[in-house]
Amino acid sequence: MKEALRTSVVMLAMLTLLTGVAYPLVVTAVAQVAFPAQANGSLIVREGRPVGSSLIGQPFSGPRYFRGRPSATSPVPYNAASSGGSNLGPLNPALKDGVQARIADLRREAPGLEGIPVDLVTASGSGLDPHISPASAEAQASRVAKARGMSEDEVRALIVRHSEGRQFGILGEPRVNVLLLNLSLDEATERP
Amino acid sequence: MTTSGLIQIGLYLLALGACARPLGLFMAGVYEGRIPRIVAFLRPLERLIYRIAGIAPEAEIGWRRYATALLGFSLVSIVSVYALQRFQGVLPLNPEGLPAVSADSAFNTAVSFGTNTNWQGYGGEATMSYLTQALALTVQNFVSAAAGMAVLAALIRGFSRHDSDTIGNFWVDLTRSTLYILLPLSLVLALVLVSQGVVQTFSPYREITLVEPGPGVDGKETKTQRIAVGPAASQVAIKQLGTNGGGFFNANSAHPLENPTPLSNSLEMLALLLIPAALCLTFGEMIGDRRQGWAVLSAMTIVFVAMIGLAVVAEGRGNPALAALGVDQAGGNMEGKEVRFGSDMSALWAVATTAASNGAVNSMHDSFTPLGGLAAMWLMQLGEVIFGGVGSGLYGMLAFALVAVFLAGLMVGRTPEYLGKKIGAFEMKMASLVILLPCATVLVGTAVAVSLPQGKAAVANPGPHGFSEILYALSSASNNNGSAFAGLGANNPFYNGLLGLAMLVGRFGVMIPILAIAGALAAKKRTPVGPGTLPTHTPLFVALLAAVVVVVGALSFFPALALGPIVEHLMLPA
């Protein structure tokens, strides 16, 4: 056993150099050269300063912005330094209450809204989901248009611009990037 | 289940089957010392490692010394991971100034990563420094996986040799698994993942100003967002390939910087079953009868596909408890799921990650429908043999194969044989240990946890779901999976200790009997195939093997499951 332990220490040290030092450094070096934007968090830069990451959602609650998925991160929603979901079980009364409150909230601003897409009222797994479904964007289009004094067609055109289809036409689900959509809404309204 | 989901599942299975064969043959070459040409340039590095460590690579050892080396290496690994966590506060590469991890959590994490479980009681971005992530966690992702593959290689040699008192050299199997298999695959996968948006940097977290201020604590506004980054891609690649599953971020592969696109999702999902599937064909190649490898792979696939069906359909139907509220659940049960993956790919991932003892998640299993959660939980309870962990899945499945030939032998009254070896009382005892120890740990551990106030206090959801959380945690730890019904507040001394013990039993209580079987088989004579030999490459045997796994799993866990997910399903509104 003593011999096995000595060999173990030396082997672990060498495999650490290989997999814990050399490997991450090589990946970092290649990544920083070949894919610098992605490797550093896919930051969106406007007027020289980062306003967010195109992969990380932000909290939106005002009528002028499209809302993203509800976020269960703690202590504040969309806390990108502490990701996580609600972990509410399917029969937990807190899940039903939360969904009911979100529906009431949406209907306050858009009375009579029916068939609310499920992703708009359920918390994402990461609490940072940057996307909503196209149906969830459509459900908010007229509210945002009214609040900004834009035509619904203008707003829909922006939704389409920030929609992504299935990757290669097959993989994943169609989706709309909420932060990019809201940024371009701001740009559109600021224009003279 | 949507049409698009069906197509993606089909493509996934096809891709897995297509990659398994070449990789399986490649790995057979590695374990037989015929290093494939594409990685042969690493040979000087391999020899250098042996020279520094004073290892004679050609010296083979028996099963007892093999087990000693394995245990010694695992012990040193666990101690080193523990120490790095306890001292990270004073060590470099800690730009966020994270303090030392608590003793119980550090013990749990050290055992968790040293046993290839990668259960995470902590939240990565808020707990571990970059140094700990790289030197402790990433390293264990490699070497604990390599140790599992080494034990499998030893077991396969037990079948392929005869009249031999050695089963290989642990250090050689460990080094070759790391150097020629895990490292090259991880390097390629990590870079592809970065191209999709997985972060890879040693810079501090980014702080940005929110476009619209959000709600804050105590009625204040939140004006900024701190975005956790780090050297994630390098760790994510190996956590998938090595069936580890320990995420860089708390949300694991649901986090957009860990799994940003549907392509990254597909590749990560492929990576988590790739080596366990391919090892079946490595097995066939090394024993000189590829049909045996395909037979085992087929038995695994049958159970896998059945569970995919259950989970994908259950999640796709949505949550009946929300149906009356006016929600359009065409998207399925989306609580805890990400829009870019949707319900189908989240359910497929959940089945793949629990079939393999991976445990990485791209959605929160705690919020699954009762039947979706049941599929995930039961796949772990089967003993992680439906693909299972790298190495550990197949050696567990081969223990089930021994039980299957034994049962068949009982039915026709003949001495059971498998792959030309007569299976005697010793092998059967060891195979029974392999199967029963994790089962017992799950059930006894759950019983202990639900009987004590500390166990019950950690539950986050009321009713049977709370019981499911505890059962899931013990199933995950005892079978070295690592996924969680994450609502359970398990980062406290009680659960850190209990689950740590369960992981140790589930790992070494299985590995040691497996090595004993390997040693016993290697010493046996080869029995020629006779008229009474049960062929083990036929559809009949595939069905028998799958049935043994399913029946043992069903009989052991039906009562426990009835108290959790099954009763919860019956409570759903119609």
PDB file of N, CA, C and O in Angstrom, chain A residues 8 11 23 28 32 38-39 55 57-58 60-62 69 78 80-81 83 86-90 92 116 118 123 125-126 129 166-167 172-173, chain B residues 4 8 72-73 125 171 175 194-196 200 206 211-212 225-226 228 234 250-251 256 262-263 319 328 334-340 367-368 461:
ATOM      1  N   SER A   8       0.959   6.884  -6.457  1.00  0.00           N
ATOM      2  CA  SER A   8      -0.261   7.655  -6.666  1.00  0.00           C
ATOM      3  C   SER A   8       0.016   9.152  -6.620  1.00  0.00           C
ATOM      4  O   SER A   8      -0.487   9.911  -7.450  1.00  0.00           O
ATOM      5  N   MET A  11       1.885  10.161  -9.750  1.00  0.00           N
ATOM      6  CA  MET A  11       1.008  10.072 -10.928  1.00  0.00           C
ATOM      7  C   MET A  11      -0.027  11.195 -10.920  1.00  0.00           C
ATOM      8  O   MET A  11      -0.296  11.807 -11.950  1.00  0.00           O
ATOM      9  N   TYR A  23      -3.881  21.403 -20.242  1.00  0.00           N
ATOM     10  CA  TYR A  23      -5.123  21.309 -21.031  1.00  0.00           C
ATOM     11  C   TYR A  23      -5.952  22.597 -20.991  1.00  0.00           C
ATOM     12  O   TYR A  23      -6.260  23.164 -22.050  1.00  0.00           O
ATOM     13  N   THR A  28      -7.641  27.626 -23.523  1.00  0.00           N
ATOM     14  CA  THR A  28      -7.821  29.069 -23.371  1.00  0.00           C
ATOM     15  C   THR A  28      -7.064  29.823 -24.455  1.00  0.00           C
ATOM     16  O   THR A  28      -7.603  30.746 -25.088  1.00  0.00           O
ATOM     17  N   GLN A  32      -8.978  32.048 -27.125  1.00  0.00           N
ATOM     18  CA  GLN A  32      -8.839  33.504 -27.116  1.00  0.00           C
ATOM     19  C   GLN A  32      -8.369  34.029 -28.475  1.00  0.00           C
ATOM     20  O   GLN A  32      -8.677  35.164 -28.841  1.00  0.00           O
ATOM     21  N   GLN A  38     -16.705  34.887 -28.329  1.00  0.00           N
ATOM     22  CA  GLN A  38     -17.427  33.833 -27.618  1.00  0.00           C
ATOM     23  C   GLN A  38     -16.740  33.466 -26.311  1.00  0.00           C
ATOM     24  O   GLN A  38     -17.390  33.296 -25.284  1.00  0.00           O
ATOM     25  N   ALA A  39     -15.409  33.366 -26.351  1.00  0.00           N
ATOM     26  CA  ALA A  39     -14.679  32.902 -25.167  1.00  0.00           C
ATOM     27  C   ALA A  39     -14.831  33.869 -23.998  1.00  0.00           C
ATOM     28  O   ALA A  39     -14.676  33.483 -22.846  1.00  0.00           O
ATOM     29  N   LEU A  55     -26.031  36.099 -24.715  1.00  0.00           N
ATOM     30  CA  LEU A  55     -26.458  34.780 -24.255  1.00  0.00           C
ATOM     31  C   LEU A  55     -27.087  34.823 -22.872  1.00  0.00           C
ATOM     32  O   LEU A  55     -27.548  33.804 -22.365  1.00  0.00           O
ATOM     33  N   GLY A  57     -29.882  36.576 -20.375  1.00  0.00           N
ATOM     34  CA  GLY A  57     -31.066  37.425 -20.319  1.00  0.00           C
ATOM     35  C   GLY A  57     -30.938  38.501 -19.256  1.00  0.00           C
ATOM     36  O   GLY A  57     -30.082  38.442 -18.379  1.00  0.00           O
ATOM     37  N   GLN A  58     -31.796  39.529 -19.361  1.00  0.00           N
ATOM     38  CA  GLN A  58     -31.853  40.582 -18.342  1.00  0.00           C
ATOM     39  C   GLN A  58     -33.297  40.738 -17.891  1.00  0.00           C
ATOM     40  O   GLN A  58     -34.220  40.389 -18.623  1.00  0.00           O
ATOM     41  N   PHE A  60     -36.740  42.423 -17.472  1.00  0.00           N
ATOM     42  CA  PHE A  60     -37.524  43.503 -18.064  1.00  0.00           C
ATOM     43  C   PHE A  60     -38.925  43.425 -17.489  1.00  0.00           C
ATOM     44  O   PHE A  60     -39.511  42.343 -17.443  1.00  0.00           O
ATOM     45  N   SER A  61     -39.461  44.557 -17.035  1.00  0.00           N
ATOM     46  CA  SER A  61     -40.813  44.501 -16.488  1.00  0.00           C
ATOM     47  C   SER A  61     -41.710  45.627 -16.986  1.00  0.00           C
ATOM     48  O   SER A  61     -42.922  45.546 -16.868  1.00  0.00           O
ATOM     49  N   GLY A  62     -41.127  46.686 -17.546  1.00  0.00           N
ATOM     50  CA  GLY A  62     -41.953  47.811 -17.991  1.00  0.00           C
ATOM     51  C   GLY A  62     -42.711  47.480 -19.260  1.00  0.00           C
ATOM     52  O   GLY A  62     -42.340  46.563 -19.995  1.00  0.00           O
ATOM     53  N   ARG A  69     -38.245  35.203 -19.926  1.00  0.00           N
ATOM     54  CA  ARG A  69     -38.758  34.165 -19.032  1.00  0.00           C
ATOM     55  C   ARG A  69     -38.722  34.666 -17.589  1.00  0.00           C
ATOM     56  O   ARG A  69     -37.796  35.387 -17.216  1.00  0.00           O
ATOM     57  N   TYR A  78     -32.503  37.141 -12.696  1.00  0.00           N
ATOM     58  CA  TYR A  78     -31.428  37.289 -13.677  1.00  0.00           C
ATOM     59  C   TYR A  78     -30.101  37.640 -13.012  1.00  0.00           C
ATOM     60  O   TYR A  78     -29.342  38.453 -13.513  1.00  0.00           O
ATOM     61  N   ALA A  80     -26.701  36.865 -12.770  1.00  0.00           N
ATOM     62  CA  ALA A  80     -25.804  36.042 -13.602  1.00  0.00           C
ATOM     63  C   ALA A  80     -24.579  35.564 -12.841  1.00  0.00           C
ATOM     64  O   ALA A  80     -23.692  34.940 -13.410  1.00  0.00           O
ATOM     65  N   ALA A  81     -24.511  35.873 -11.536  1.00  0.00           N
ATOM     66  CA  ALA A  81     -23.429  35.328 -10.726  1.00  0.00           C
ATOM     67  C   ALA A  81     -23.924  34.191  -9.843  1.00  0.00           C
ATOM     68  O   ALA A  81     -23.195  33.684  -9.004  1.00  0.00           O
ATOM     69  N   SER A  83     -26.639  31.253 -10.905  1.00  0.00           N
ATOM     70  CA  SER A  83     -27.691  30.736 -11.771  1.00  0.00           C
ATOM     71  C   SER A  83     -28.517  29.664 -11.073  1.00  0.00           C
ATOM     72  O   SER A  83     -28.083  29.075 -10.083  1.00  0.00           O
ATOM     73  N   SER A  86     -36.268  27.305 -10.268  1.00  0.00           N
ATOM     74  CA  SER A  86     -37.123  27.388  -9.077  1.00  0.00           C
ATOM     75  C   SER A  86     -37.123  26.068  -8.310  1.00  0.00           C
ATOM     76  O   SER A  86     -37.343  26.049  -7.107  1.00  0.00           O
ATOM     77  N   ASN A  87     -36.931  24.955  -9.032  1.00  0.00           N
ATOM     78  CA  ASN A  87     -37.025  23.616  -8.446  1.00  0.00           C
ATOM     79  C   ASN A  87     -38.367  23.341  -7.804  1.00  0.00           C
ATOM     80  O   ASN A  87     -38.475  22.512  -6.894  1.00  0.00           O
ATOM     81  N   LEU A  88     -39.405  24.030  -8.263  1.00  0.00           N
ATOM     82  CA  LEU A  88     -40.746  23.745  -7.750  1.00  0.00           C
ATOM     83  C   LEU A  88     -41.268  22.488  -8.430  1.00  0.00           C
ATOM     84  O   LEU A  88     -41.194  22.347  -9.649  1.00  0.00           O
ATOM     85  N   GLY A  89     -41.803  21.564  -7.638  1.00  0.00           N
ATOM     86  CA  GLY A  89     -42.391  20.357  -8.200  1.00  0.00           C
ATOM     87  C   GLY A  89     -43.679  20.686  -8.933  1.00  0.00           C
ATOM     88  O   GLY A  89     -44.281  21.747  -8.703  1.00  0.00           O
ATOM     89  N   PRO A  90     -44.128  19.765  -9.796  1.00  0.00           N
ATOM     90  CA  PRO A  90     -45.294  20.071 -10.642  1.00  0.00           C
ATOM     91  C   PRO A  90     -46.569  20.334  -9.843  1.00  0.00           C
ATOM     92  O   PRO A  90     -47.448  21.050 -10.330  1.00  0.00           O
ATOM     93  N   ASN A  92     -46.582  21.597  -6.661  1.00  0.00           N
ATOM     94  CA  ASN A  92     -46.342  22.564  -5.589  1.00  0.00           C
ATOM     95  C   ASN A  92     -47.299  23.755  -5.762  1.00  0.00           C
ATOM     96  O   ASN A  92     -47.325  24.372  -6.826  1.00  0.00           O
ATOM     97  N   ILE A 116     -51.921  32.060 -23.212  1.00  0.00           N
ATOM     98  CA  ILE A 116     -50.582  32.591 -22.928  1.00  0.00           C
ATOM     99  C   ILE A 116     -49.550  31.463 -23.045  1.00  0.00           C
ATOM    100  O   ILE A 116     -49.692  30.416 -22.418  1.00  0.00           O
ATOM    101  N   VAL A 118     -46.655  28.922 -22.601  1.00  0.00           N
ATOM    102  CA  VAL A 118     -46.188  28.410 -21.317  1.00  0.00           C
ATOM    103  C   VAL A 118     -44.826  28.972 -20.917  1.00  0.00           C
ATOM    104  O   VAL A 118     -44.559  29.219 -19.737  1.00  0.00           O
ATOM    105  N   ALA A 123     -40.595  29.647 -14.952  1.00  0.00           N
ATOM    106  CA  ALA A 123     -39.193  30.029 -14.772  1.00  0.00           C
ATOM    107  C   ALA A 123     -38.275  29.104 -15.561  1.00  0.00           C
ATOM    108  O   ALA A 123     -38.510  27.897 -15.638  1.00  0.00           O
ATOM    109  N   GLY A 125     -34.611  27.135 -16.499  1.00  0.00           N
ATOM    110  CA  GLY A 125     -33.733  26.291 -15.691  1.00  0.00           C
ATOM    111  C   GLY A 125     -32.536  27.060 -15.136  1.00  0.00           C
ATOM    112  O   GLY A 125     -32.137  26.874 -13.993  1.00  0.00           O
ATOM    113  N   SER A 126     -31.959  27.942 -15.960  1.00  0.00           N
ATOM    114  CA  SER A 126     -30.773  28.687 -15.531  1.00  0.00           C
ATOM    115  C   SER A 126     -31.149  29.964 -14.806  1.00  0.00           C
ATOM    116  O   SER A 126     -30.338  30.549 -14.108  1.00  0.00           O
ATOM    117  N   ASP A 129     -32.213  32.495 -19.044  1.00  0.00           N
ATOM    118  CA  ASP A 129     -32.608  32.184 -20.427  1.00  0.00           C
ATOM    119  C   ASP A 129     -32.733  33.466 -21.246  1.00  0.00           C
ATOM    120  O   ASP A 129     -33.532  34.339 -20.911  1.00  0.00           O
ATOM    121  N   ARG A 166     -34.620  26.869 -36.011  1.00  0.00           N
ATOM    122  CA  ARG A 166     -33.869  25.702 -35.557  1.00  0.00           C
ATOM    123  C   ARG A 166     -32.499  25.730 -36.208  1.00  0.00           C
ATOM    124  O   ARG A 166     -32.367  26.055 -37.387  1.00  0.00           O
ATOM    125  N   GLN A 167     -31.457  25.373 -35.425  1.00  0.00           N
ATOM    126  CA  GLN A 167     -30.106  25.379 -35.973  1.00  0.00           C
ATOM    127  C   GLN A 167     -30.002  24.320 -37.076  1.00  0.00           C
ATOM    128  O   GLN A 167     -30.416  23.179 -36.880  1.00  0.00           O
ATOM    129  N   GLY A 172     -32.959  21.967 -31.954  1.00  0.00           N
ATOM    130  CA  GLY A 172     -33.471  22.925 -30.984  1.00  0.00           C
ATOM    131  C   GLY A 172     -34.842  23.455 -31.365  1.00  0.00           C
ATOM    132  O   GLY A 172     -35.575  22.830 -32.125  1.00  0.00           O
ATOM    133  N   GLU A 173     -35.175  24.619 -30.811  1.00  0.00           N
ATOM    134  CA  GLU A 173     -36.503  25.198 -31.011  1.00  0.00           C
ATOM    135  C   GLU A 173     -36.361  26.628 -31.528  1.00  0.00           C
ATOM    136  O   GLU A 173     -35.402  27.319 -31.186  1.00  0.00           O
TER     137      GLU A 173
ATOM    138  N   SER B   4     -40.555  17.341 -34.832  1.00  0.00           N
ATOM    139  CA  SER B   4     -39.162  17.781 -34.791  1.00  0.00           C
ATOM    140  C   SER B   4     -38.397  17.046 -33.689  1.00  0.00           C
ATOM    141  O   SER B   4     -37.238  16.666 -33.875  1.00  0.00           O
ATOM    142  N   GLN B   8     -35.113  14.652 -34.124  1.00  0.00           N
ATOM    143  CA  GLN B   8     -33.863  14.884 -33.384  1.00  0.00           C
ATOM    144  C   GLN B   8     -33.451  13.661 -32.571  1.00  0.00           C
ATOM    145  O   GLN B   8     -32.263  13.352 -32.464  1.00  0.00           O
ATOM    146  N   GLY B  72      -5.401   3.317  -3.636  1.00  0.00           N
ATOM    147  CA  GLY B  72      -4.390   4.306  -3.258  1.00  0.00           C
ATOM    148  C   GLY B  72      -4.552   5.583  -4.065  1.00  0.00           C
ATOM    149  O   GLY B  72      -4.549   6.689  -3.520  1.00  0.00           O
ATOM    150  N   PHE B  73      -4.726   5.405  -5.376  1.00  0.00           N
ATOM    151  CA  PHE B  73      -4.854   6.569  -6.245  1.00  0.00           C
ATOM    152  C   PHE B  73      -6.118   7.361  -5.915  1.00  0.00           C
ATOM    153  O   PHE B  73      -6.105   8.594  -5.872  1.00  0.00           O
ATOM    154  N   GLU B 125     -20.239  28.893  -9.426  1.00  0.00           N
ATOM    155  CA  GLU B 125     -19.718  30.241  -9.613  1.00  0.00           C
ATOM    156  C   GLU B 125     -19.608  31.004  -8.306  1.00  0.00           C
ATOM    157  O   GLU B 125     -18.903  31.996  -8.212  1.00  0.00           O
ATOM    158  N   TRP B 171      -1.589   1.471 -13.642  1.00  0.00           N
ATOM    159  CA  TRP B 171      -1.007   2.771 -14.018  1.00  0.00           C
ATOM    160  C   TRP B 171      -0.999   2.952 -15.519  1.00  0.00           C
ATOM    161  O   TRP B 171      -1.221   4.057 -16.017  1.00  0.00           O
ATOM    162  N   THR B 175      -3.084   5.849 -17.386  1.00  0.00           N
ATOM    163  CA  THR B 175      -2.380   6.832 -18.212  1.00  0.00           C
ATOM    164  C   THR B 175      -2.901   6.818 -19.639  1.00  0.00           C
ATOM    165  O   THR B 175      -3.160   7.869 -20.236  1.00  0.00           O
ATOM    166  N   VAL B 194     -16.531  26.314 -27.497  1.00  0.00           N
ATOM    167  CA  VAL B 194     -16.217  27.754 -27.447  1.00  0.00           C
ATOM    168  C   VAL B 194     -16.784  28.442 -28.685  1.00  0.00           C
ATOM    169  O   VAL B 194     -17.364  29.527 -28.592  1.00  0.00           O
ATOM    170  N   SER B 195     -16.660  27.811 -29.837  1.00  0.00           N
ATOM    171  CA  SER B 195     -17.170  28.438 -31.058  1.00  0.00           C
ATOM    172  C   SER B 195     -18.659  28.712 -30.956  1.00  0.00           C
ATOM    173  O   SER B 195     -19.185  29.621 -31.580  1.00  0.00           O
ATOM    174  N   GLN B 196     -19.366  27.941 -30.131  1.00  0.00           N
ATOM    175  CA  GLN B 196     -20.801  28.139 -29.962  1.00  0.00           C
ATOM    176  C   GLN B 196     -21.124  29.183 -28.896  1.00  0.00           C
ATOM    177  O   GLN B 196     -22.269  29.604 -28.756  1.00  0.00           O
ATOM    178  N   GLN B 200     -14.365  30.705 -22.063  1.00  0.00           N
ATOM    179  CA  GLN B 200     -13.081  30.106 -21.720  1.00  0.00           C
ATOM    180  C   GLN B 200     -12.101  31.243 -21.477  1.00  0.00           C
ATOM    181  O   GLN B 200     -11.472  31.751 -22.389  1.00  0.00           O
ATOM    182  N   ARG B 206     -17.695  39.669 -15.369  1.00  0.00           N
ATOM    183  CA  ARG B 206     -17.974  40.942 -16.050  1.00  0.00           C
ATOM    184  C   ARG B 206     -19.112  41.655 -15.344  1.00  0.00           C
ATOM    185  O   ARG B 206     -20.074  41.014 -14.941  1.00  0.00           O
ATOM    186  N   VAL B 211     -30.083  47.253 -19.126  1.00  0.00           N
ATOM    187  CA  VAL B 211     -30.816  48.131 -20.037  1.00  0.00           C
ATOM    188  C   VAL B 211     -31.986  48.775 -19.295  1.00  0.00           C
ATOM    189  O   VAL B 211     -32.214  49.978 -19.384  1.00  0.00           O
ATOM    190  N   GLU B 212     -32.734  47.982 -18.549  1.00  0.00           N
ATOM    191  CA  GLU B 212     -33.789  48.527 -17.702  1.00  0.00           C
ATOM    192  C   GLU B 212     -33.512  48.046 -16.280  1.00  0.00           C
ATOM    193  O   GLU B 212     -33.366  46.841 -16.071  1.00  0.00           O
ATOM    194  N   GLN B 225     -25.560  43.988 -13.617  1.00  0.00           N
ATOM    195  CA  GLN B 225     -25.583  42.532 -13.658  1.00  0.00           C
ATOM    196  C   GLN B 225     -24.134  42.056 -13.686  1.00  0.00           C
ATOM    197  O   GLN B 225     -23.340  42.527 -14.503  1.00  0.00           O
ATOM    198  N   ARG B 226     -23.787  41.178 -12.753  1.00  0.00           N
ATOM    199  CA  ARG B 226     -22.436  40.600 -12.781  1.00  0.00           C
ATOM    200  C   ARG B 226     -22.533  39.249 -13.478  1.00  0.00           C
ATOM    201  O   ARG B 226     -23.253  38.364 -13.026  1.00  0.00           O
ATOM    202  N   ALA B 228     -20.978  35.854 -14.394  1.00  0.00           N
ATOM    203  CA  ALA B 228     -19.917  34.918 -14.071  1.00  0.00           C
ATOM    204  C   ALA B 228     -19.369  34.318 -15.363  1.00  0.00           C
ATOM    205  O   ALA B 228     -20.125  33.875 -16.229  1.00  0.00           O
ATOM    206  N   SER B 234     -13.266  24.075 -21.202  1.00  0.00           N
ATOM    207  CA  SER B 234     -12.361  22.945 -20.983  1.00  0.00           C
ATOM    208  C   SER B 234     -12.967  21.978 -19.968  1.00  0.00           C
ATOM    209  O   SER B 234     -12.808  20.764 -20.090  1.00  0.00           O
ATOM    210  N   ASN B 250     -23.685  26.826 -11.513  1.00  0.00           N
ATOM    211  CA  ASN B 250     -24.682  26.127 -10.716  1.00  0.00           C
ATOM    212  C   ASN B 250     -25.751  25.472 -11.592  1.00  0.00           C
ATOM    213  O   ASN B 250     -26.164  24.351 -11.349  1.00  0.00           O
ATOM    214  N   ALA B 251     -26.204  26.192 -12.614  1.00  0.00           N
ATOM    215  CA  ALA B 251     -27.289  25.655 -13.437  1.00  0.00           C
ATOM    216  C   ALA B 251     -26.797  24.601 -14.428  1.00  0.00           C
ATOM    217  O   ALA B 251     -27.574  24.086 -15.226  1.00  0.00           O
ATOM    218  N   PRO B 256     -26.633  29.336 -20.113  1.00  0.00           N
ATOM    219  CA  PRO B 256     -26.333  29.661 -21.513  1.00  0.00           C
ATOM    220  C   PRO B 256     -24.844  29.774 -21.818  1.00  0.00           C
ATOM    221  O   PRO B 256     -24.450  29.615 -22.976  1.00  0.00           O
ATOM    222  N   PRO B 262     -28.468  25.028 -29.662  1.00  0.00           N
ATOM    223  CA  PRO B 262     -28.908  23.648 -29.895  1.00  0.00           C
ATOM    224  C   PRO B 262     -27.778  22.740 -30.376  1.00  0.00           C
ATOM    225  O   PRO B 262     -27.748  21.557 -30.026  1.00  0.00           O
ATOM    226  N   LEU B 263     -26.819  23.295 -31.125  1.00  0.00           N
ATOM    227  CA  LEU B 263     -25.698  22.451 -31.564  1.00  0.00           C
ATOM    228  C   LEU B 263     -24.825  22.052 -30.382  1.00  0.00           C
ATOM    229  O   LEU B 263     -24.457  20.874 -30.227  1.00  0.00           O
ATOM    230  N   ASN B 319     -47.877  20.290 -17.790  1.00  0.00           N
ATOM    231  CA  ASN B 319     -48.238  20.043 -16.400  1.00  0.00           C
ATOM    232  C   ASN B 319     -49.741  20.195 -16.225  1.00  0.00           C
ATOM    233  O   ASN B 319     -50.261  21.304 -16.307  1.00  0.00           O
ATOM    234  N   ASP B 328     -51.229  28.132 -22.568  1.00  0.00           N
ATOM    235  CA  ASP B 328     -51.115  27.270 -23.741  1.00  0.00           C
ATOM    236  C   ASP B 328     -49.865  26.409 -23.572  1.00  0.00           C
ATOM    237  O   ASP B 328     -48.745  26.900 -23.701  1.00  0.00           O
ATOM    238  N   MET B 334     -42.635  23.537 -19.215  1.00  0.00           N
ATOM    239  CA  MET B 334     -41.450  24.382 -19.397  1.00  0.00           C
ATOM    240  C   MET B 334     -40.856  24.922 -18.106  1.00  0.00           C
ATOM    241  O   MET B 334     -39.850  25.625 -18.139  1.00  0.00           O
ATOM    242  N   GLU B 335     -41.460  24.631 -16.958  1.00  0.00           N
ATOM    243  CA  GLU B 335     -40.836  25.092 -15.714  1.00  0.00           C
ATOM    244  C   GLU B 335     -39.469  24.410 -15.567  1.00  0.00           C
ATOM    245  O   GLU B 335     -39.378  23.180 -15.624  1.00  0.00           O
ATOM    246  N   GLY B 336     -38.423  25.229 -15.393  1.00  0.00           N
ATOM    247  CA  GLY B 336     -37.083  24.668 -15.256  1.00  0.00           C
ATOM    248  C   GLY B 336     -36.429  24.271 -16.563  1.00  0.00           C
ATOM    249  O   GLY B 336     -35.383  23.632 -16.564  1.00  0.00           O
ATOM    250  N   LYS B 337     -37.043  24.642 -17.691  1.00  0.00           N
ATOM    251  CA  LYS B 337     -36.442  24.301 -18.983  1.00  0.00           C
ATOM    252  C   LYS B 337     -36.111  25.566 -19.764  1.00  0.00           C
ATOM    253  O   LYS B 337     -36.663  26.632 -19.504  1.00  0.00           O
ATOM    254  N   GLU B 338     -35.218  25.426 -20.737  1.00  0.00           N
ATOM    255  CA  GLU B 338     -34.758  26.552 -21.533  1.00  0.00           C
ATOM    256  C   GLU B 338     -35.446  26.531 -22.896  1.00  0.00           C
ATOM    257  O   GLU B 338     -35.637  25.462 -23.485  1.00  0.00           O
ATOM    258  N   VAL B 339     -35.763  27.740 -23.411  1.00  0.00           N
ATOM    259  CA  VAL B 339     -36.501  27.817 -24.673  1.00  0.00           C
ATOM    260  C   VAL B 339     -35.693  27.237 -25.836  1.00  0.00           C
ATOM    261  O   VAL B 339     -36.239  26.561 -26.703  1.00  0.00           O
ATOM    262  N   ARG B 340     -34.349  27.449 -25.837  1.00  0.00           N
ATOM    263  CA  ARG B 340     -33.593  26.994 -27.014  1.00  0.00           C
ATOM    264  C   ARG B 340     -33.595  25.467 -27.142  1.00  0.00           C
ATOM    265  O   ARG B 340     -33.422  24.935 -28.226  1.00  0.00           O
ATOM    266  N   SER B 367     -38.481  19.903 -11.387  1.00  0.00           N
ATOM    267  CA  SER B 367     -39.742  20.454 -11.897  1.00  0.00           C
ATOM    268  C   SER B 367     -40.331  19.587 -12.999  1.00  0.00           C
ATOM    269  O   SER B 367     -41.295  19.994 -13.649  1.00  0.00           O
ATOM    270  N   PHE B 368     -39.764  18.413 -13.244  1.00  0.00           N
ATOM    271  CA  PHE B 368     -40.323  17.508 -14.248  1.00  0.00           C
ATOM    272  C   PHE B 368     -41.693  16.995 -13.783  1.00  0.00           C
ATOM    273  O   PHE B 368     -41.991  16.986 -12.587  1.00  0.00           O
ATOM    274  N   ASN B 461     -40.175  20.692  -1.518  1.00  0.00           N
ATOM    275  CA  ASN B 461     -41.518  20.604  -2.054  1.00  0.00           C
ATOM    276  C   ASN B 461     -42.394  19.761  -1.124  1.00  0.00           C
ATOM    277  O   ASN B 461     -41.938  18.772  -0.568  1.00  0.00           O
TER     278      ASN B 461
END
